[in-house]
DNA sequence: CTGTTAGCGCATTCAA
DNA sequence: TTGAATGCGCTAACAG
């Protein structure tokens, strides 16, 4: 059906083995032979058969990136960064000067072969089942690496299942990298300093003079949610404000609508609060919208803060105070780790710093 | 290294062929045998070797989804919808009742095998090279289908190259589906009615009484950009307002910052305009921010409209007038088409309707 | 209903 | 430096 290695070999008048060697480039081949083979490849528009290659070599060039919500820029940025690392390593050889005499519609996508991996994004939608399912699918494909991004679901059974899958993947040669979730065995981990960042954020508010601070948290069973909330509470406790906290916390999803609704609920519980901290920037946007709809000004009446520092946060109106996570850098690093291009951090775990970005949406309380 | 079909066969005391049949489920097998095999599969934690399977069957279960910008919800929604269609068809058999006596960390991801495809998202970042590159990678993997989403780059060479690749993919059995871009040969296409939607949107503004309407367009070389702009101009021309149009159009990227900058530029060119149409909702957000920063109210001083009707548009402040594209539905349909679960539309091309959503951000001009 | 027999296309020994 | 031979793990005819 399609053109195979053998076809190329025949046209180039060499053996299939030689063609294979030229294409993988990891074996000495005479320059003249090499040129002849490359020409045949071009003429025939040969494209390697991935499955066959993977079967024979017992490795594939697939890299899976699992995300909780593909529609959320938080994940989009990380995933995009991971993918950006997948290109060919340095200046590749091959390809060559021969600009085909070409018929209509010359190929353009030259690289018949290269060091490139196929980084693919898998959207779990936050569903544990789908997460496991994708892991199985990737295991089936004998993926070269798997990158799990974002907070993990804390349900014990699920955590155990993921850990088990990760071990099995690692055992069969698939590199497992975690980006933004707590470490597990057999995986290289890039954790985010969610707790520390959250603590510093609330301390910032405290320093400004706020005492009644509402908190809009994410889904209760996610590590990210828990850590950020814990950081918030730490700061509150240190300031001797621990007791009211529970009352001023509302859980929701990591989206704008939840922030809107939660704000209404918070206002109902305590009309006198002077600040609201959101578990992420998207929620914070909803918080701002709700506040405005209630005729409250930001930050004059109520200060608002988010988390992540997504692109839109800096130029929101007013500019949002938040905690910056270097998502792009983290993604790049996760990609390198997945390819084995970067040495493992000591202990297999590295923490990504979170930086407070104090902007216009927070100010001293009115009173 | 890993456990193979043969291992399972040995343990279940049947032939490899039988195991294969049980797993693929497309062939009659005695119930008792079937149970025995399934048990062996569970005991051994066997997972099919995808590459080997793909090689033997000459088909893979990979489906590629190409997007221009993974951080943009427009693509996130479509891609997520495509993926949501990839699960098993109906109520699958198999799996069975045997709750393994199990050691620690029971699997949970039952499906050892199913009709499921692995839908993966590939982020081109709008780069023609990367688009072609991904297409090659997917061809190499012998993907079952490829879905190209969003506007296409109009550079002639690139268009030809993509068309050529699509033909080659189609020829080798990969189904090619286009979602949100103009049709090409050998592909099933779902086009969006960008032109019609844009026309109706501008007509809406015209009907309200606006005469000086600014337009913030996307990148000049994209089909989506061109079609939406053409629709806008059609409406203007029909109203005899064609001539000022060029002057009141600014191009930028499909992001918030571009909307912000473009608005400042438009205001500079004509401080008296009463409405601004943005090429999409994200841009519209930037437009609104810029307008506010200039002390202009929406819609009292200037009306604003977007395109796409992304989730945040309905609850923006004020609610954004826009054109609704059923992105989720389109993605679902593209997914079905990619799997061959839905019959091709006549001529291989279907148009997705665009619906005007008149909301609070547009009103009659002040005067 | 089940086992046997051949490859699928490529990477890699081992010789030459 | 190159070619010939072997097997990766699985599916798909064929028999039985």
XYZ file of N, CA, C and O in Angstrom, chain B residues 16-126:
444
model
N -2.309 -17.850 21.167
C -2.223 -16.395 21.096
C -3.399 -15.822 20.306
O -3.961 -14.780 20.659
N -3.759 -16.520 19.280
C -4.857 -16.037 18.440
C -6.135 -15.865 19.258
O -6.863 -14.893 19.108
N -6.374 -16.799 20.107
C -7.589 -16.729 20.918
C -7.569 -15.510 21.834
O -8.563 -14.799 21.978
N -6.439 -15.285 22.426
C -6.325 -14.116 23.293
C -6.614 -12.859 22.486
O -7.380 -11.982 22.899
N -6.007 -12.799 21.331
C -6.228 -11.647 20.463
C -7.706 -11.473 20.175
O -8.236 -10.370 20.211
N -8.378 -12.560 19.911
C -9.804 -12.487 19.588
C -10.620 -12.012 20.782
O -11.544 -11.221 20.646
N -10.287 -12.512 21.933
C -11.018 -12.086 23.131
C -10.857 -10.579 23.319
O -11.814 -9.849 23.551
N -9.627 -10.148 23.173
C -9.332 -8.745 23.415
C -9.981 -7.809 22.399
O -10.464 -6.735 22.753
N -9.982 -8.210 21.153
C -10.578 -7.312 20.171
C -12.094 -7.481 20.144
O -12.812 -6.602 19.677
N -12.560 -8.623 20.635
C -13.995 -8.796 20.786
C -14.789 -8.857 19.499
O -16.005 -8.822 19.507
N -14.111 -8.972 18.395
C -14.841 -8.994 17.131
C -14.903 -10.385 16.536
O -14.844 -10.564 15.331
N -14.976 -11.365 17.394
C -14.979 -12.732 16.913
C -15.549 -13.616 18.013
O -15.276 -13.393 19.185
N -16.344 -14.599 17.655
C -16.962 -15.463 18.669
C -15.940 -16.291 19.451
O -15.058 -16.904 18.859
N -16.083 -16.289 20.752
C -15.212 -17.077 21.621
C -16.088 -17.663 22.729
O -16.982 -16.981 23.229
N -15.824 -18.884 23.097
C -16.619 -19.537 24.140
C -16.504 -18.739 25.439
O -15.437 -18.245 25.783
N -17.626 -18.656 26.121
C -17.670 -17.836 27.315
C -16.651 -18.277 28.362
O -15.990 -17.468 29.012
N -16.506 -19.570 28.524
C -15.573 -20.065 29.534
C -14.135 -19.687 29.173
O -13.353 -19.256 30.019
N -13.818 -19.873 27.920
C -12.467 -19.528 27.471
C -12.217 -18.057 27.691
O -11.181 -17.632 28.206
N -13.195 -17.313 27.267
C -13.120 -15.869 27.382
C -12.809 -15.454 28.823
O -11.927 -14.642 29.078
N -13.519 -16.020 29.747
C -13.324 -15.680 31.152
C -11.904 -16.018 31.588
O -11.240 -15.234 32.274
N -11.444 -17.176 31.161
C -10.108 -17.619 31.535
C -9.053 -16.630 31.017
O -8.136 -16.231 31.730
N -9.241 -16.234 29.786
C -8.301 -15.290 29.179
C -8.304 -13.968 29.933
O -7.260 -13.423 30.279
N -9.496 -13.482 30.185
C -9.619 -12.204 30.879
C -8.935 -12.251 32.243
O -8.306 -11.291 32.672
N -9.070 -13.399 32.874
C -8.436 -13.537 34.180
C -6.914 -13.473 34.058
O -6.240 -12.786 34.816
N -6.424 -14.165 33.074
C -4.980 -14.163 32.847
C -4.492 -12.740 32.551
O -3.459 -12.305 33.030
N -5.275 -12.041 31.776
C -4.926 -10.670 31.429
C -4.809 -9.830 32.696
O -3.848 -9.081 32.883
N -5.785 -9.995 33.555
C -5.767 -9.235 34.801
C -4.609 -9.633 35.691
O -3.886 -8.786 36.215
N -4.427 -10.919 35.837
C -3.353 -11.402 36.701
C -2.000 -10.854 36.251
O -1.175 -10.462 37.065
N -1.815 -10.874 34.959
C -0.520 -10.452 34.430
C -0.439 -8.946 34.197
O 0.600 -8.419 33.815
N -1.562 -8.275 34.397
C -1.614 -6.835 34.105
C -1.151 -6.547 32.693
O -0.390 -5.629 32.436
N -1.643 -7.365 31.808
C -1.230 -7.234 30.422
C -1.834 -5.988 29.764
O -3.001 -5.661 29.972
N -1.019 -5.302 28.993
C -1.492 -4.170 28.195
C -1.006 -4.362 26.769
O 0.175 -4.615 26.536
N -1.932 -4.271 25.852
C -1.589 -4.481 24.444
C -0.406 -3.631 24.010
O -0.262 -2.506 24.441
N 0.400 -4.158 23.157
C 1.482 -3.409 22.564
C 0.930 -2.699 21.324
O 0.710 -3.304 20.280
N 0.699 -1.416 21.470
C 0.092 -0.631 20.397
C 0.825 -0.696 19.068
O 0.221 -0.993 18.044
N 2.119 -0.429 19.073
C 2.863 -0.477 17.827
C 2.741 -1.827 17.116
O 2.496 -1.875 15.912
N 2.901 -2.891 17.859
C 2.816 -4.212 17.239
C 1.436 -4.421 16.648
O 1.276 -4.923 15.536
N 0.457 -4.034 17.421
C -0.917 -4.169 16.967
C -1.157 -3.347 15.711
O -1.767 -3.796 14.737
N -0.655 -2.129 15.742
C -0.843 -1.243 14.598
C -0.145 -1.795 13.367
O -0.661 -1.715 12.256
N 1.018 -2.348 13.598
C 1.767 -2.893 12.475
C 1.029 -4.056 11.841
O 0.839 -4.109 10.630
N 0.583 -4.970 12.665
C -0.095 -6.151 12.144
C -1.424 -5.811 11.486
O -1.776 -6.351 10.445
N -2.148 -4.918 12.115
C -3.475 -4.603 11.606
C -3.451 -3.478 10.579
O -4.441 -3.173 9.954
N -2.305 -2.852 10.426
C -2.159 -1.751 9.474
C -3.076 -0.578 9.810
O -3.533 0.137 8.930
N -3.395 -0.419 11.071
C -4.171 0.746 11.492
C -3.778 1.058 12.931
O -3.407 0.170 13.682
N -3.871 2.298 13.282
C -3.556 2.637 14.660
C -4.768 3.310 15.291
O -5.731 3.640 14.617
N -4.712 3.489 16.587
C -5.858 4.102 17.245
C -5.558 5.548 17.627
O -6.162 6.110 18.508
N -4.611 6.128 16.951
C -4.247 7.521 17.204
C -5.089 8.450 16.338
O -5.285 8.204 15.157
N -5.580 9.501 16.951
C -6.272 10.537 16.191
C -5.627 11.864 16.562
O -5.550 12.213 17.735
N -5.147 12.582 15.595
C -4.472 13.850 15.875
C -5.404 15.035 15.688
O -6.198 15.070 14.759
N -5.327 15.975 16.608
C -6.116 17.197 16.498
C -5.146 18.368 16.472
O -4.446 18.614 17.456
N -5.076 19.075 15.364
C -4.168 20.210 15.276
C -4.881 21.507 15.631
O -5.968 21.781 15.132
N -4.268 22.287 16.486
C -4.856 23.576 16.874
C -3.816 24.688 16.726
O -2.616 24.435 16.830
N -4.291 25.886 16.505
C -3.375 27.016 16.324
C -2.820 27.556 17.633
O -1.707 28.060 17.681
N -3.644 27.501 18.663
C -3.191 28.063 19.927
C -3.896 27.384 21.081
O -5.049 27.654 21.375
N -3.179 26.520 21.704
C -3.766 25.697 22.749
C -4.177 26.516 23.963
O -5.013 26.087 24.761
N -3.613 27.711 24.102
C -3.962 28.537 25.258
C -5.253 29.312 25.013
O -5.774 29.963 25.904
N -5.782 29.239 23.821
C -7.011 29.945 23.478
C -8.222 29.017 23.644
O -8.280 27.949 23.029
N -9.172 29.409 24.480
C -10.340 28.573 24.744
C -11.098 28.170 23.474
O -11.714 27.114 23.425
N -11.042 29.012 22.473
C -11.689 28.678 21.198
C -11.252 27.281 20.770
O -12.064 26.424 20.430
N -9.958 27.044 20.814
C -9.423 25.747 20.408
C -9.586 24.708 21.496
O -9.803 23.538 21.225
N -9.498 25.160 22.728
C -9.658 24.237 23.829
C -11.031 23.579 23.797
O -11.159 22.375 24.006
N -12.030 24.370 23.506
C -13.388 23.844 23.469
C -13.569 22.849 22.335
O -14.105 21.755 22.527
N -13.103 23.209 21.163
C -13.224 22.294 20.028
C -12.450 21.007 20.288
O -12.973 19.905 20.133
N -11.214 21.165 20.715
C -10.365 19.992 20.931
C -10.947 19.080 22.008
O -10.965 17.859 21.864
N -11.439 19.698 23.074
C -12.026 18.904 24.139
C -13.234 18.124 23.638
O -13.435 16.968 23.993
N -14.015 18.775 22.797
C -15.206 18.119 22.261
C -14.831 16.955 21.353
O -15.453 15.892 21.400
N -13.820 17.137 20.559
C -13.372 16.051 19.687
C -12.958 14.863 20.546
O -13.367 13.725 20.300
N -12.178 15.152 21.570
C -11.715 14.078 22.438
C -12.851 13.355 23.133
O -12.796 12.149 23.347
N -13.874 14.126 23.475
C -14.988 13.514 24.209
C -15.710 12.457 23.369
O -16.411 11.615 23.901
N -15.520 12.500 22.073
C -16.173 11.528 21.201
C -15.387 10.246 21.027
O -15.829 9.308 20.381
N -14.185 10.229 21.580
C -13.297 9.116 21.293
C -13.519 7.885 22.156
O -12.937 6.844 21.923
N -14.339 7.997 23.192
C -14.567 6.861 24.079
C -15.155 5.682 23.328
O -15.447 5.759 22.141
N -15.313 4.586 24.028
C -15.890 3.400 23.412
C -17.293 3.705 22.911
O -17.997 4.530 23.470
N -17.694 3.022 21.858
C -18.959 3.285 21.184
C -20.194 3.146 22.072
O -20.728 4.123 22.554
N -20.647 1.953 22.301
C -21.867 1.784 23.094
C -21.529 1.204 24.434
O -20.537 1.565 25.035
N -22.365 0.339 24.934
C -22.040 -0.337 26.184
C -21.107 -1.490 25.848
O -21.523 -2.478 25.273
N -19.849 -1.338 26.197
C -18.877 -2.381 25.869
C -19.135 -3.627 26.687
O -19.679 -3.567 27.776
N -18.743 -4.756 26.154
C -18.857 -6.001 26.903
C -17.691 -6.073 27.868
O -17.374 -5.097 28.512
N -17.063 -7.212 27.923
C -15.803 -7.372 28.634
C -15.729 -6.808 30.028
O -16.735 -6.626 30.701
N -14.525 -6.556 30.463
C -14.255 -6.015 31.775
C -14.626 -7.035 32.846
O -13.802 -7.490 33.611
N -15.874 -7.390 32.916
C -16.255 -8.525 33.745
C -16.411 -8.236 35.219
O -16.133 -7.156 35.710
N -16.878 -9.247 35.918
C -17.261 -9.078 37.307
C -16.116 -9.333 38.283
O -16.161 -8.902 39.420
N -15.109 -10.045 37.828
C -14.068 -10.463 38.759
C -13.336 -9.295 39.396
O -12.446 -8.711 38.827
N -13.736 -8.959 40.571
C -12.999 -7.953 41.302
C -11.771 -8.616 41.881
O -11.842 -9.331 42.864
N -10.669 -8.348 41.244
C -9.450 -9.060 41.608
C -9.254 -9.118 43.117
O -9.577 -8.173 43.838
N -8.731 -10.222 43.585
C -8.405 -10.326 44.997
C -7.416 -9.214 45.329
O -7.348 -8.729 46.439
N -6.704 -8.873 44.315
C -5.881 -7.670 44.308
C -4.904 -7.413 45.424
O -5.219 -7.527 46.600
N -3.723 -7.029 45.050
C -2.746 -6.558 46.017
C -3.013 -5.097 46.259
O -4.136 -4.636 46.101
N -2.003 -4.355 46.605
C -2.193 -2.929 46.831
C -2.392 -2.192 45.523
O -1.900 -2.598 44.482
N -3.121 -1.119 45.600
C -3.287 -0.268 44.429
C -3.915 -0.935 43.232
O -3.326 -1.048 42.179
N -5.137 -1.400 43.377
C -5.845 -2.010 42.261
C -5.875 -1.056 41.086
O -5.906 0.151 41.256
N -5.894 -1.613 39.912
C -5.739 -0.807 38.711
C -6.747 0.321 38.589
O -6.401 1.474 38.561
N -8.019 0.004 38.483
C -8.987 1.079 38.337
C -9.181 1.430 36.876
O -10.279 1.623 36.433
N -8.107 1.513 36.118
C -8.249 1.776 34.688
C -8.506 0.456 33.998
O -7.631 -0.106 33.388
N -9.738 -0.014 34.107
C -10.057 -1.360 33.653
C -9.694 -1.620 32.198
O -8.912 -2.493 31.886
N -10.278 -0.791 31.338
C -10.218 -1.038 29.915
C -8.848 -1.439 29.392
O -8.025 -0.608 29.072
N -8.608 -2.731 29.315
C -7.378 -3.217 28.736
C -7.449 -2.955 27.242
O -6.469 -2.735 26.573
N -8.630 -2.964 26.786
C -8.834 -2.819 25.365
C -10.235 -2.326 25.107
O -11.157 -2.603 25.846
N -10.402 -1.594 24.052
C -11.742 -1.127 23.749
C -11.755 -0.500 22.393
O -10.771 -0.559 21.667
N -12.858 0.107 22.060
C -12.913 0.764 20.774
C -12.260 2.118 20.845
O -12.207 2.850 19.867
N -11.723 2.451 22.020
C -11.245 3.814 22.200
C -10.046 4.161 21.345
O -9.136 3.395 21.159
N -10.096 5.383 20.888
C -8.957 5.938 20.168
C -8.231 6.879 21.114
O -8.799 7.364 22.084
N -7.017 7.126 20.800
C -6.237 8.069 21.589
C -6.237 9.386 20.835
O -5.495 9.549 19.867
N -7.090 10.306 21.258
C -7.136 11.601 20.592
C -6.094 12.508 21.211
O -6.091 12.735 22.409
N -5.213 13.000 20.409
C -4.141 13.831 20.929
C -4.155 15.194 20.267
O -4.469 15.331 19.099
N -3.824 16.192 21.053
C -3.855 17.556 20.567
C -2.449 18.031 20.226
O -1.529 17.868 21.025
N -2.297 18.586 19.067
C -0.993 19.076 18.644
C -1.084 20.578 18.430
O -1.897 21.060 17.645
N -0.236 21.291 19.121
C -0.297 22.750 19.099
C 0.680 23.342 18.084
O 1.879 23.310 18.280
N 0.165 23.898 17.018
C 1.051 24.424 15.979
C 1.521 25.834 16.298
O 2.472 26.320 15.707
N 0.828 26.491 17.218
C 1.197 27.862 17.533
C 1.000 28.782 16.334
O 1.536 29.876 16.281
N 0.222 28.320 15.374
C -0.017 29.141 14.192
C 1.122 29.091 13.193
O 1.086 29.765 12.163
